[in-house]
């Protein structure tokens, strides 16, 4: 279906084998637009829309627009959506190809504005469409085939054109020259019929819709060049018989397809990660019927008041209250809390968090768009679909620039037509070719790609090339704490024992119990004991009380050792009274009372201190913004020498802080790893996801640090500044080239073949200049 798979189709297809799914996706892309009426069923709206708070009967939909190539395309889709009565607002991002549509359900139905996008020549699909990944793979394969055909034919055509460039008068006979022209014509046909297909189809769409985009002047230049060269091949004695330009044409097409394929590949990586994250909640869950029997139902059928059973390892499908059982919930991805939290009868669990320890019965309180998980995703979508100022500027100048190109070409052709029609057409082609912003468009991405390749070899993945430009202007770096500045695990920092008990003996006794638990504190004690090589103790009859600790009996491994009844856990669980050291800690007690206290701390990344110090030395402010407790955040900040730190922040708090900081003129880079970092990562000027970041954070981040080296943040920043310098050099060259060549083409002093050669040469120079960044990382140090 040209809009996206409908919700019902998507749910059904989820159970099909992979091959069938691809066939279904291909089939749905060909369904008649009349099928859009199925989207008007209000029960399906929640699959791709959510109600707008504070506005009656108003919905907000997030879409992916397929078929766009430039800023003019984004503006066209926006105009088409805004022209539909009942659409309150529409915003389309040319960079992410995502759209946000706010519409009034009492005035317009989804099929109406979906149909408007179709009539404009594009496809609108819901952001969580189940078949989007298959369509992207198919589009990528086609783009690669077009690029390959253009490259192969270009090399062969250049081989046949080379003799005409180097031969002296009389070296080539007329028959040989004509044979080379025919060979070039035959090799250019696959380029025109296959590789240029997207340009011609988009240009035809623009003509039929009476609008303009970058494809129109490009297609005109291709068509005129091919027509003139074909006429010269078929009639060497005619007005177009003096020159043919198949080499310039195929080279021109190859350069354009190279840029588009690289753009498509980068965009697909981000889109694939984002789609996987939008489907984070489980597909189904066990719901209790009135007779007490459990049945598995789709999550979208859950209603407030339903009782469901969530097994260990499963994800809670909605915000709910625990009715039966005790467990540990991992909410780190949603709240920033670094430790599993005990959840017993009466406690609240949130959608998207993981059940770690035991099966529990929960009563559903909020579902769908009302859950906290949905609110986080909504914030992320809003930030991702917003337009930066640069994108708005490109939107404003895109159409006037293209109109100016066409007028300049038409004016030059009209001026020369009376003198020589053949010459007039080639002057027009020269203007279209020389003004095609190939070097100008390559000036920035060529440098960005070279820098991205250098970063990738060092374990930093660049997910958005524009992030390099934004990173060069950053003056404030905001770090998340848990999983970013610190590791997920805890470390043992100190041991206090009662008189007569050594630290070694206390740790060995605690290890005996801790080995029976997966709690982070237990794992830290086991790791510390193994590192010290403590003598082994054996434990039996070990019981774990969720959120409290462990109890059991332990004795030395050697024969004859006495048996001790031990408790390991919180002070209250161990019966310990009196002051307790601040921070995470665990107590050990026996029948005589307190035996030892193990002071634990978060494990800072090895290069966290040096990274913060290097950024501060470079004149960049550093702050911490975390969802963890204020006490834990302040403790880490003091260890790293960071003066400004805030804890207890919700995703909304983080995004609000970011927006307030940006309004004061700060250029902010955000470094995080969790789901709760998604909105702030999307809204920052530039963002980093560290280590094993969850898919949502990785999808929103501009940079993903694949290893554990925080130093990559500072090094990437300095490389971005060097990259921006190369970009300025490329832009100045592209502007100077156009300033010199455009007047020459208009007055007829620049032949079409020289215009094509100049375009290729300028592009090559831009790329070669950018390649200087390829080895720039190893020379970049944060000082």
XYZ file of C-alpha atoms in Angstrom:
783
model
C 0.000 0.000 0.000
C 1.439 3.335 -0.932
C 0.862 4.704 2.520
C 2.247 2.062 4.757
C 0.943 -1.204 5.874
C -2.242 -0.780 7.730
C -2.159 -1.687 11.380
C -4.068 -4.921 10.866
C -1.824 -6.001 8.010
C 1.280 -5.159 10.007
C 0.178 -7.227 12.974
C -0.691 -10.191 10.767
C 2.562 -10.003 8.849
C 4.575 -10.132 12.052
C 3.893 -13.885 12.212
C 4.943 -14.612 8.618
C 8.333 -16.068 7.649
C 10.904 -13.561 6.450
C 10.433 -14.339 2.772
C 6.686 -14.116 3.004
C 7.040 -10.848 4.863
C 9.095 -9.381 2.053
C 6.521 -10.552 -0.490
C 3.738 -9.052 1.592
C 5.616 -5.764 1.892
C 6.095 -5.688 -1.852
C 2.424 -6.435 -2.367
C 1.249 -3.757 0.059
C 3.293 -1.175 -1.827
C 1.111 -1.819 -4.893
C -2.355 -1.757 -3.354
C -4.763 0.820 -4.736
C -4.884 4.143 -2.870
C -8.543 3.352 -2.240
C -7.312 1.111 0.574
C -6.389 4.243 2.487
C -9.965 4.355 3.714
C -9.118 1.600 6.190
C -6.981 4.137 8.055
C -10.109 6.143 8.858
C -11.204 3.576 11.440
C -10.637 5.298 14.820
C -9.550 1.962 16.311
C -6.496 2.014 14.014
C -5.430 5.593 14.790
C -3.452 4.602 17.875
C -1.115 2.558 15.656
C 0.364 5.724 14.122
C -1.136 8.695 15.995
C -1.761 10.045 19.476
C -4.197 12.635 20.848
C -2.856 16.164 21.307
C -3.008 17.285 24.925
C -5.186 20.284 25.560
C -6.864 20.200 22.122
C -10.247 18.561 21.629
C -10.503 15.926 18.892
C -7.010 16.756 17.624
C -4.430 14.084 16.760
C -0.705 14.079 16.055
C 0.809 11.613 13.557
C 4.477 10.893 12.864
C 5.354 9.605 9.406
C 8.281 8.672 7.210
C 8.156 10.280 3.756
C 9.564 8.073 1.014
C 10.778 9.423 -2.328
C 12.302 12.716 -1.112
C 15.754 13.845 -2.288
C 16.198 17.514 -1.376
C 14.904 20.450 0.645
C 12.539 21.408 -2.180
C 10.896 17.977 -1.842
C 10.329 18.558 1.872
C 8.749 21.915 1.140
C 6.494 20.334 -1.499
C 5.225 17.698 0.932
C 4.623 20.347 3.581
C 2.597 22.450 1.135
C 0.559 19.400 0.108
C -0.275 18.543 3.725
C -1.032 22.099 4.776
C -3.356 22.484 1.819
C -5.741 19.856 3.212
C -8.614 21.397 5.233
C -8.423 20.161 8.803
C -4.614 19.797 8.914
C -3.581 22.222 11.646
C 0.169 21.994 11.052
C 2.749 19.957 9.169
C 6.520 19.824 9.448
C 8.783 17.751 7.185
C 12.501 17.292 7.836
C 14.593 16.892 4.700
C 17.402 15.371 6.755
C 15.494 12.620 8.572
C 12.673 12.282 5.985
C 10.207 12.382 8.871
C 6.992 14.373 9.070
C 4.808 15.505 11.944
C 1.156 16.147 11.096
C -1.417 17.621 13.490
C -4.974 17.118 12.235
C -8.530 17.596 13.472
C -10.552 14.389 13.491
C -13.879 16.220 13.181
C -12.778 17.874 9.925
C -10.419 15.519 8.112
C -9.617 11.799 8.073
C -6.127 10.258 7.746
C -6.902 8.998 4.246
C -7.402 12.587 3.077
C -3.976 13.915 3.957
C -2.325 10.601 3.077
C -3.924 10.929 -0.366
C -2.559 14.469 -0.656
C 0.976 13.157 -0.152
C 0.367 10.503 -2.813
C -0.905 13.075 -5.290
C 2.243 15.113 -4.672
C 4.261 12.100 -5.857
C 5.570 10.763 -2.523
C 4.663 8.019 -0.060
C 3.794 8.564 3.598
C 4.242 5.595 5.943
C 3.731 5.461 9.713
C 6.975 5.757 11.651
C 6.479 2.270 13.133
C 5.421 0.574 9.892
C 6.295 -3.127 10.042
C 7.286 -3.269 6.361
C 9.466 -0.147 6.252
C 12.664 -2.142 6.665
C 11.871 -4.399 3.680
C 11.079 -1.415 1.465
C 14.311 0.316 2.485
C 16.338 -2.765 1.631
C 14.681 -2.988 -1.767
C 15.305 0.700 -2.449
C 18.959 0.361 -1.417
C 19.496 -2.598 -3.727
C 18.032 -0.699 -6.662
C 20.184 2.351 -5.917
C 23.294 0.178 -5.799
C 22.469 -1.421 -9.138
C 21.901 1.986 -10.761
C 25.183 3.260 -9.383
C 27.071 0.158 -10.536
C 25.674 0.333 -14.063
C 26.501 4.039 -14.316
C 30.054 3.491 -13.067
C 30.785 0.593 -15.416
C 29.363 2.380 -18.464
C 31.162 5.606 -17.534
C 34.552 3.870 -17.529
C 33.890 2.271 -20.914
C 32.606 5.489 -22.472
C 35.635 7.394 -21.180
C 37.849 4.761 -22.788
C 36.165 5.331 -26.163
C 36.213 9.132 -25.755
C 39.902 9.322 -24.867
C 41.232 8.987 -28.457
C 39.205 12.000 -29.567
C 40.825 14.115 -26.831
C 44.444 13.146 -27.517
C 44.448 12.450 -31.265
C 46.141 14.943 -33.568
C 44.430 16.066 -36.793
C 44.400 13.154 -39.201
C 45.101 10.475 -36.579
C 41.465 9.291 -36.493
C 39.624 8.439 -39.701
C 35.992 9.439 -40.039
C 34.937 5.794 -39.909
C 36.876 5.168 -36.682
C 35.495 8.315 -35.040
C 31.955 7.307 -36.000
C 32.492 3.790 -34.648
C 33.631 5.209 -31.309
C 30.529 7.427 -31.200
C 28.227 4.481 -31.846
C 29.940 2.443 -29.158
C 29.543 5.320 -26.688
C 25.892 5.721 -27.627
C 25.169 2.039 -27.042
C 26.916 2.135 -23.639
C 25.037 5.294 -22.641
C 21.635 3.716 -23.279
C 21.651 1.610 -20.034
C 22.585 4.735 -18.104
C 19.710 6.720 -19.582
C 17.112 3.939 -19.412
C 18.056 2.476 -16.022
C 20.441 4.589 -13.960
C 18.694 7.901 -14.732
C 15.241 6.485 -14.064
C 14.708 8.257 -10.709
C 15.740 11.636 -12.137
C 13.388 11.409 -15.123
C 10.433 10.042 -13.141
C 10.835 12.771 -10.526
C 11.164 15.445 -13.224
C 8.022 14.180 -14.972
C 6.191 14.240 -11.650
C 7.297 17.855 -11.124
C 6.113 18.882 -14.586
C 2.726 17.243 -14.109
C 2.365 18.851 -10.668
C 3.615 22.238 -11.958
C 6.380 22.535 -9.440
C 10.173 22.356 -9.340
C 12.843 20.375 -7.522
C 16.531 19.636 -7.969
C 15.700 16.741 -10.299
C 14.122 18.955 -12.966
C 17.201 20.925 -14.142
C 19.329 17.799 -13.737
C 16.971 15.742 -15.911
C 16.782 18.530 -18.491
C 20.549 18.676 -18.744
C 20.727 14.888 -19.134
C 17.964 14.763 -21.744
C 19.330 17.645 -23.828
C 22.887 16.304 -23.709
C 21.757 12.840 -24.762
C 19.485 14.210 -27.487
C 22.193 16.460 -28.940
C 24.808 13.696 -28.760
C 22.393 11.194 -30.315
C 21.640 13.603 -33.154
C 25.364 14.049 -33.699
C 25.841 10.282 -33.774
C 23.011 9.579 -36.223
C 23.736 12.636 -38.432
C 27.437 13.557 -38.256
C 26.918 16.199 -40.922
C 23.989 17.903 -39.163
C 23.956 20.921 -36.884
C 24.804 18.732 -33.856
C 27.362 16.546 -35.594
C 30.514 18.298 -34.498
C 30.674 16.992 -30.932
C 29.144 14.291 -28.746
C 29.111 14.408 -24.959
C 28.441 10.868 -23.789
C 31.506 10.891 -21.548
C 30.435 14.049 -19.717
C 26.889 12.698 -19.398
C 27.813 9.325 -17.893
C 30.325 10.892 -15.535
C 27.764 13.464 -14.434
C 25.211 10.713 -13.689
C 27.772 8.633 -11.791
C 28.693 11.516 -9.486
C 25.057 12.269 -8.685
C 24.216 8.624 -7.980
C 27.291 8.289 -5.751
C 26.091 11.120 -3.536
C 22.544 9.796 -3.375
C 23.618 6.248 -2.555
C 25.853 7.427 0.289
C 23.006 9.541 1.652
C 20.608 6.608 1.399
C 22.959 4.264 3.235
C 23.475 6.664 6.140
C 19.762 7.358 6.435
C 18.836 3.672 6.376
C 21.138 2.829 9.277
C 19.394 5.342 11.503
C 15.910 4.414 10.309
C 16.450 0.706 10.960
C 17.546 1.302 14.544
C 14.636 3.655 15.137
C 12.067 1.179 13.823
C 13.407 -1.566 16.094
C 13.068 0.724 19.059
C 9.532 1.836 18.348
C 8.498 -1.823 18.803
C 10.230 -2.228 22.165
C 7.080 -3.373 23.985
C 6.157 -7.081 23.712
C 3.685 -8.219 21.049
C 1.586 -10.251 23.467
C 1.099 -10.979 27.168
C -0.731 -13.493 29.418
C -4.040 -11.971 30.568
C -6.184 -13.548 33.303
C -9.795 -14.358 32.367
C -12.740 -14.193 34.726
C -12.403 -17.943 35.445
C -8.750 -17.506 36.474
C -7.294 -19.091 33.339
C -4.550 -17.190 31.553
C -4.744 -16.544 27.819
C -2.185 -14.850 25.598
C -3.518 -11.697 23.938
C -2.058 -8.862 21.907
C -0.774 -5.979 24.018
C -2.892 -3.491 22.070
C -6.014 -5.252 23.405
C -5.139 -4.534 27.037
C -7.429 -2.210 28.966
C -7.032 -0.539 32.373
C -8.122 -3.014 35.030
C -6.895 -6.131 33.226
C -4.768 -8.551 35.264
C -1.732 -9.966 33.473
C 1.135 -12.259 34.400
C 4.666 -11.112 33.556
C 7.363 -13.782 33.656
C 11.056 -13.260 34.516
C 12.937 -11.755 31.587
C 9.817 -10.257 30.019
C 9.043 -6.571 29.552
C 6.155 -4.981 31.396
C 3.634 -4.109 28.647
C 2.010 -1.126 30.371
C 2.086 0.969 33.522
C 0.682 -1.305 36.226
C 0.409 -2.143 39.935
C 1.763 -5.397 41.418
C -1.015 -7.586 42.858
C 0.930 -10.740 43.691
C 4.598 -11.680 44.003
C 7.897 -9.915 44.593
C 10.550 -9.194 42.014
C 13.272 -6.815 40.894
C 12.582 -4.391 38.049
C 15.269 -2.957 35.795
C 14.148 0.602 35.055
C 17.568 1.933 34.118
C 16.523 2.486 30.514
C 13.539 4.585 31.547
C 14.471 6.416 34.739
C 18.258 6.357 34.839
C 18.214 4.397 38.118
C 21.452 2.435 38.195
C 20.248 -0.454 40.403
C 17.397 -2.964 40.045
C 14.471 -1.834 42.165
C 12.373 -4.105 44.425
C 8.757 -4.307 43.344
C 6.300 -6.042 45.671
C 2.555 -5.996 46.255
C 1.205 -2.478 45.767
C 4.293 -1.196 43.947
C 4.095 0.460 40.543
C 5.863 -0.903 37.456
C 6.264 1.077 34.255
C 5.918 0.004 30.637
C 9.200 -0.879 28.970
C 10.990 -1.948 32.175
C 12.255 -5.518 32.593
C 11.079 -8.076 35.143
C 14.283 -9.651 36.483
C 13.617 -12.035 39.347
C 10.197 -13.740 39.541
C 6.777 -14.002 37.923
C 4.281 -11.395 39.167
C 0.624 -10.581 38.661
C -0.027 -6.927 37.846
C -3.143 -4.840 37.271
C -2.980 -2.586 34.229
C -3.352 1.100 35.084
C -2.368 2.930 31.874
C -1.932 1.675 28.315
C -0.839 2.998 24.941
C -0.186 6.703 24.679
C -0.844 7.222 28.400
C 2.232 5.245 29.500
C 5.530 6.833 30.400
C 7.252 4.874 27.659
C 4.929 6.382 25.052
C 5.598 9.859 26.429
C 9.349 9.344 26.064
C 8.924 8.153 22.472
C 6.677 11.141 21.748
C 9.321 13.550 23.034
C 11.926 11.847 20.891
C 9.749 12.022 17.773
C 9.002 15.689 18.346
C 12.685 16.526 18.675
C 13.627 14.429 15.630
C 11.022 16.052 13.354
C 11.872 19.622 14.357
C 13.879 21.676 11.872
C 17.144 23.436 12.712
C 17.667 26.963 11.444
C 19.977 25.797 8.669
C 17.302 23.475 7.287
C 14.775 26.302 7.306
C 17.232 28.490 5.401
C 17.744 25.762 2.788
C 13.977 25.446 2.404
C 13.676 29.169 1.714
C 16.368 29.314 -0.957
C 15.839 25.910 -2.646
C 13.084 26.826 -5.083
C 14.350 30.334 -5.970
C 17.781 28.861 -6.720
C 16.370 26.190 -9.022
C 14.130 28.676 -10.802
C 17.150 30.902 -11.335
C 19.078 27.985 -12.886
C 16.291 27.287 -15.375
C 15.839 30.950 -16.251
C 19.576 31.378 -16.802
C 19.677 28.345 -19.121
C 16.572 29.458 -21.024
C 17.872 33.002 -21.367
C 21.226 31.837 -22.687
C 19.535 29.524 -25.217
C 17.191 32.282 -26.388
C 20.067 34.700 -26.832
C 22.062 32.317 -29.007
C 19.183 30.675 -30.881
C 19.156 33.127 -33.759
C 22.879 32.732 -34.245
C 23.060 28.918 -34.181
C 20.320 26.617 -32.755
C 22.820 23.822 -32.112
C 25.139 26.150 -30.299
C 22.201 27.596 -28.366
C 21.154 24.209 -27.042
C 24.665 23.339 -25.961
C 25.016 26.717 -24.248
C 21.849 25.874 -22.303
C 23.268 22.472 -21.417
C 26.535 24.084 -20.364
C 24.623 26.412 -18.052
C 22.574 23.531 -16.602
C 25.674 21.385 -16.098
C 27.977 24.076 -14.783
C 25.352 25.427 -12.389
C 24.467 21.952 -11.152
C 25.699 22.204 -7.569
C 27.784 19.035 -7.775
C 30.970 20.481 -6.291
C 28.898 22.689 -4.005
C 26.878 19.724 -2.787
C 29.999 17.573 -2.393
C 31.910 20.307 -0.557
C 30.403 19.449 2.813
C 29.580 15.707 2.602
C 32.946 14.804 1.044
C 34.808 16.272 4.006
C 32.269 14.844 6.442
C 32.553 11.367 4.948
C 36.354 11.452 5.084
C 36.220 12.472 8.744
C 33.541 9.857 9.426
C 35.768 7.174 7.918
C 38.653 8.264 10.114
C 36.435 8.174 13.203
C 34.976 4.792 12.258
C 38.429 3.223 12.116
C 38.910 4.346 15.704
C 35.594 2.944 16.947
C 33.346 6.018 16.627
C 30.376 5.584 14.304
C 29.000 8.784 12.749
C 25.261 8.428 12.303
C 24.545 11.934 10.984
C 27.135 13.805 8.961
C 25.659 17.155 9.924
C 26.626 16.334 13.490
C 30.267 17.028 12.637
C 29.411 20.589 11.665
C 27.394 21.094 14.844
C 30.112 19.480 16.971
C 32.691 22.031 15.810
C 30.688 24.830 17.483
C 30.008 23.062 20.801
C 30.893 24.965 23.976
C 29.048 22.798 26.558
C 29.164 19.001 27.000
C 26.440 17.416 29.151
C 27.109 13.870 30.383
C 24.633 11.339 31.672
C 26.037 9.474 34.676
C 24.878 5.878 34.772
C 26.406 3.833 31.973
C 28.198 6.867 30.550
C 30.661 8.267 33.079
C 30.280 5.080 35.106
C 30.048 1.436 34.196
C 26.961 -0.631 34.913
C 28.754 -2.578 37.666
C 29.712 -1.487 41.195
C 33.129 -1.859 42.815
C 34.156 -2.540 46.388
C 35.927 0.504 47.808
C 36.347 -0.222 51.522
C 35.589 -2.818 54.234
C 34.906 -2.051 57.927
C 34.815 -5.010 60.341
C 34.174 -5.586 64.043
C 37.165 -6.334 66.262
C 38.578 -9.794 65.804
C 37.386 -10.208 62.197
C 39.789 -9.557 59.357
C 38.759 -7.955 56.054
C 39.763 -11.129 54.227
C 37.562 -13.326 56.428
C 34.577 -10.972 56.162
C 34.830 -10.791 52.353
C 35.137 -14.582 52.074
C 31.999 -15.055 54.202
C 30.075 -12.504 52.152
C 31.209 -14.165 48.914
C 29.688 -17.456 50.016
C 26.243 -15.881 50.111
C 26.737 -13.443 47.217
C 27.556 -16.238 44.782
C 23.908 -17.310 45.003
C 22.562 -13.961 43.735
C 22.629 -11.884 40.539
C 22.130 -8.564 42.303
C 24.715 -5.892 41.308
C 25.966 -5.649 44.907
C 26.443 -9.421 45.056
C 28.317 -9.414 41.758
C 30.598 -6.637 43.027
C 31.470 -8.591 46.184
C 32.159 -11.765 44.219
C 34.356 -9.900 41.748
C 36.314 -8.244 44.579
C 36.829 -11.550 46.384
C 37.989 -13.319 43.259
C 40.412 -10.498 42.480
C 41.922 -10.778 45.985
C 42.028 -14.581 45.870
C 40.171 -15.009 49.150
C 39.820 -18.467 50.726
C 36.610 -20.199 49.696
C 33.638 -20.601 52.024
C 30.657 -22.826 51.358
C 27.055 -21.688 51.827
C 23.786 -23.609 52.004
C 20.127 -22.878 52.674
C 20.529 -19.468 51.038
C 17.335 -17.415 50.624
C 16.992 -14.061 48.882
C 14.487 -11.432 49.943
C 13.839 -9.087 47.027
C 15.227 -5.640 47.715
C 16.556 -6.619 51.166
C 19.351 -9.182 51.006
C 20.475 -12.771 51.477
C 20.349 -15.132 54.441
C 21.926 -18.541 54.848
C 24.506 -20.712 56.602
C 28.219 -20.673 55.709
C 31.388 -22.375 56.830
C 35.021 -22.531 55.660
C 35.749 -24.910 52.802
C 38.239 -26.917 54.882
C 36.933 -29.667 57.122
C 36.046 -28.886 60.729
C 35.136 -25.264 60.293
C 32.273 -23.903 62.360
C 28.935 -23.030 60.739
C 27.758 -19.387 60.831
C 24.219 -18.101 60.341
C 24.747 -15.028 58.156
C 22.769 -12.183 56.686
C 24.039 -9.990 53.846
C 22.134 -6.949 52.645
C 20.622 -3.700 53.840
C 21.272 -2.492 57.417
C 17.660 -3.105 58.408
C 17.680 -6.619 56.989
C 20.891 -7.412 58.891
C 19.644 -5.850 62.136
C 22.332 -3.170 62.104
C 21.570 0.037 63.988
C 23.416 3.318 64.106
C 24.910 5.535 61.408
C 25.496 3.982 57.994
C 28.039 5.352 55.486
C 26.528 7.312 52.629
C 26.345 5.745 49.205
C 25.672 2.153 48.173
C 26.804 -0.336 50.769
C 26.019 -3.770 52.171
C 26.166 -5.089 55.721
C 27.104 -8.572 56.971
C 25.859 -9.898 60.308
C 25.781 -13.147 62.258
C 24.025 -14.275 65.437
C 26.187 -11.877 67.488
C 25.144 -8.841 65.399
C 27.030 -6.597 63.031
C 30.056 -8.243 61.484
C 31.174 -6.034 58.554
C 30.141 -3.203 56.240
C 31.160 -3.213 52.579
C 31.294 0.272 51.097
C 30.609 0.190 47.387
C 30.901 2.778 44.703
C 30.074 3.140 41.059
C 32.842 2.070 38.754
C 34.062 5.139 36.885
C 35.233 4.559 33.340
C 39.057 4.485 33.276
C 39.407 7.626 31.154
C 36.495 9.594 32.625
C 38.713 11.920 34.686
C 41.161 12.589 31.858
C 38.331 13.205 29.380
C 36.609 15.740 31.616
C 39.908 17.478 32.384
C 40.826 17.629 28.679
C 37.465 19.150 27.721
C 37.728 21.744 30.479
C 41.294 22.578 29.419
C 40.012 23.155 25.869
C 37.600 25.807 27.195
C 34.474 23.641 27.115
C 32.049 23.604 30.039
C 31.145 20.155 31.419
C 27.987 19.261 33.365
C 26.187 16.116 34.566
C 22.455 15.565 34.063
C 21.185 12.226 35.402
C 18.055 10.416 36.458
C 19.896 8.834 39.378
C 19.670 10.194 42.928
C 21.086 13.625 43.712
C 23.493 12.109 46.223
C 24.962 9.654 43.711
C 25.313 12.335 41.045
C 27.090 14.784 43.366
C 29.466 12.061 44.528
C 30.523 11.207 40.948
C 30.781 14.892 40.003
C 33.158 15.572 42.890
C 35.372 12.653 41.864
C 35.608 14.031 38.310
C 36.052 17.707 39.172
C 32.694 18.789 37.693
C 31.116 21.759 39.433
C 27.596 21.670 37.960
C 25.567 18.461 38.304
C 21.866 17.668 38.670
C 20.236 14.399 39.723
C 16.691 13.041 39.846
C 15.934 14.282 36.311
C 13.092 12.825 34.282
C 13.328 12.764 30.461
C 11.101 15.849 30.418
C 13.411 17.612 32.894
C 16.425 16.841 30.749
C 14.782 18.134 27.582
C 13.558 21.285 29.349
C 17.055 21.970 30.714
C 18.512 21.479 27.244
C 16.040 23.880 25.646
C 16.630 26.529 28.298
C 20.396 26.224 27.837
C 20.070 26.491 24.059
C 17.929 29.613 24.406
C 20.850 31.227 26.251
C 22.979 30.698 23.149
C 24.875 27.606 24.254
C 25.852 24.946 21.714
C 25.287 21.708 23.627
C 26.665 18.219 23.079
C 24.922 15.466 25.064
C 26.612 12.163 25.930
C 24.313 9.360 27.152
C 23.350 5.731 26.775
C 19.839 5.001 28.036
C 16.283 5.130 26.738
C 15.585 8.084 29.004
C 18.315 9.935 27.097
C 16.464 9.576 23.775
C 14.601 12.928 23.798
C 17.583 14.971 24.967
C 19.890 13.198 22.486
C 17.481 14.049 19.671
C 17.083 17.678 20.739
C 20.759 18.477 21.345
C 22.935 20.282 18.824
C 24.996 17.086 18.688
C 24.852 13.847 20.679
C 26.933 10.787 21.556
C 25.726 7.319 22.588
C 28.343 5.447 24.608
C 29.175 1.749 24.634
C 26.268 -0.682 24.653
C 23.658 2.055 24.365
C 20.095 0.900 23.918
C 18.728 1.096 20.351
C 16.679 4.240 21.061
C 19.712 6.182 22.203
C 21.773 4.875 19.287
C 19.030 5.819 16.823
C 18.890 9.387 18.100
C 22.614 9.950 18.560
C 24.802 11.628 15.954
C 27.821 9.611 17.137
C 28.010 6.125 18.657
C 31.163 5.230 20.603
C 31.435 1.489 20.063
C 34.014 0.894 22.807
C 34.447 2.279 26.302
C 36.768 5.210 25.460
C 35.195 8.467 26.621
C 38.288 10.224 25.264
C 36.706 9.743 21.844
C 34.327 12.600 22.658
C 37.106 15.177 22.933
C 39.049 13.770 20.008
C 35.963 13.784 17.788
C 35.330 17.398 18.745
C 38.766 18.554 17.609
C 38.553 16.522 14.420
C 35.170 18.149 13.740
C 36.774 21.585 14.016
C 39.438 20.581 11.504
C 36.738 19.144 9.253
C 34.836 22.406 9.301
C 37.981 24.169 8.114
C 38.229 21.792 5.147
C 34.538 22.343 4.415
C 35.081 26.114 4.260
C 37.941 25.614 1.822
C 35.759 23.403 -0.367
C 32.875 25.856 -0.281
C 35.089 28.772 -1.256
C 36.466 26.750 -4.155
C 32.959 25.730 -5.308
C 31.727 29.329 -5.114
C 34.782 30.618 -6.976
C 34.381 27.944 -9.656
C 30.743 28.877 -10.249
C 31.504 32.606 -10.163
C 34.021 32.157 -12.986
C 32.363 29.434 -15.078
C 28.706 30.499 -15.023
C 29.308 33.832 -16.834
C 31.545 32.034 -19.349
C 28.804 29.483 -20.039
C 26.101 32.139 -20.422
C 28.072 34.147 -22.973
C 28.882 30.968 -24.894
C 32.600 30.869 -24.204
C 32.406 27.600 -22.253
C 31.487 24.588 -24.435
C 29.343 21.855 -22.944
C 32.160 19.326 -22.915
C 34.384 21.744 -21.014
C 31.509 22.485 -18.615
C 31.185 18.749 -17.914
C 34.925 18.385 -17.510
C 35.036 21.413 -15.237
C 32.214 20.050 -13.135
C 33.992 16.706 -12.764
C 37.347 18.355 -12.063
C 35.928 20.659 -9.426
C 34.220 17.718 -7.755
C 37.435 15.711 -7.861
C 39.393 18.583 -6.314
C 36.838 18.869 -3.532
C 37.061 15.141 -2.806
C 40.871 15.104 -2.852
C 40.978 18.031 -0.435
C 38.558 16.204 1.843
C 40.688 13.061 1.794
C 43.308 14.929 3.815
C 41.046 14.246 6.777
C 41.283 10.482 6.322
C 44.386 10.206 8.498
C 43.675 13.222 10.646
C 42.566 11.320 13.753
C 45.961 10.033 14.767
C 47.300 13.599 14.794
C 44.403 14.955 16.824
C 44.907 15.321 20.547
C 42.837 17.091 23.152
C 45.000 19.727 24.766
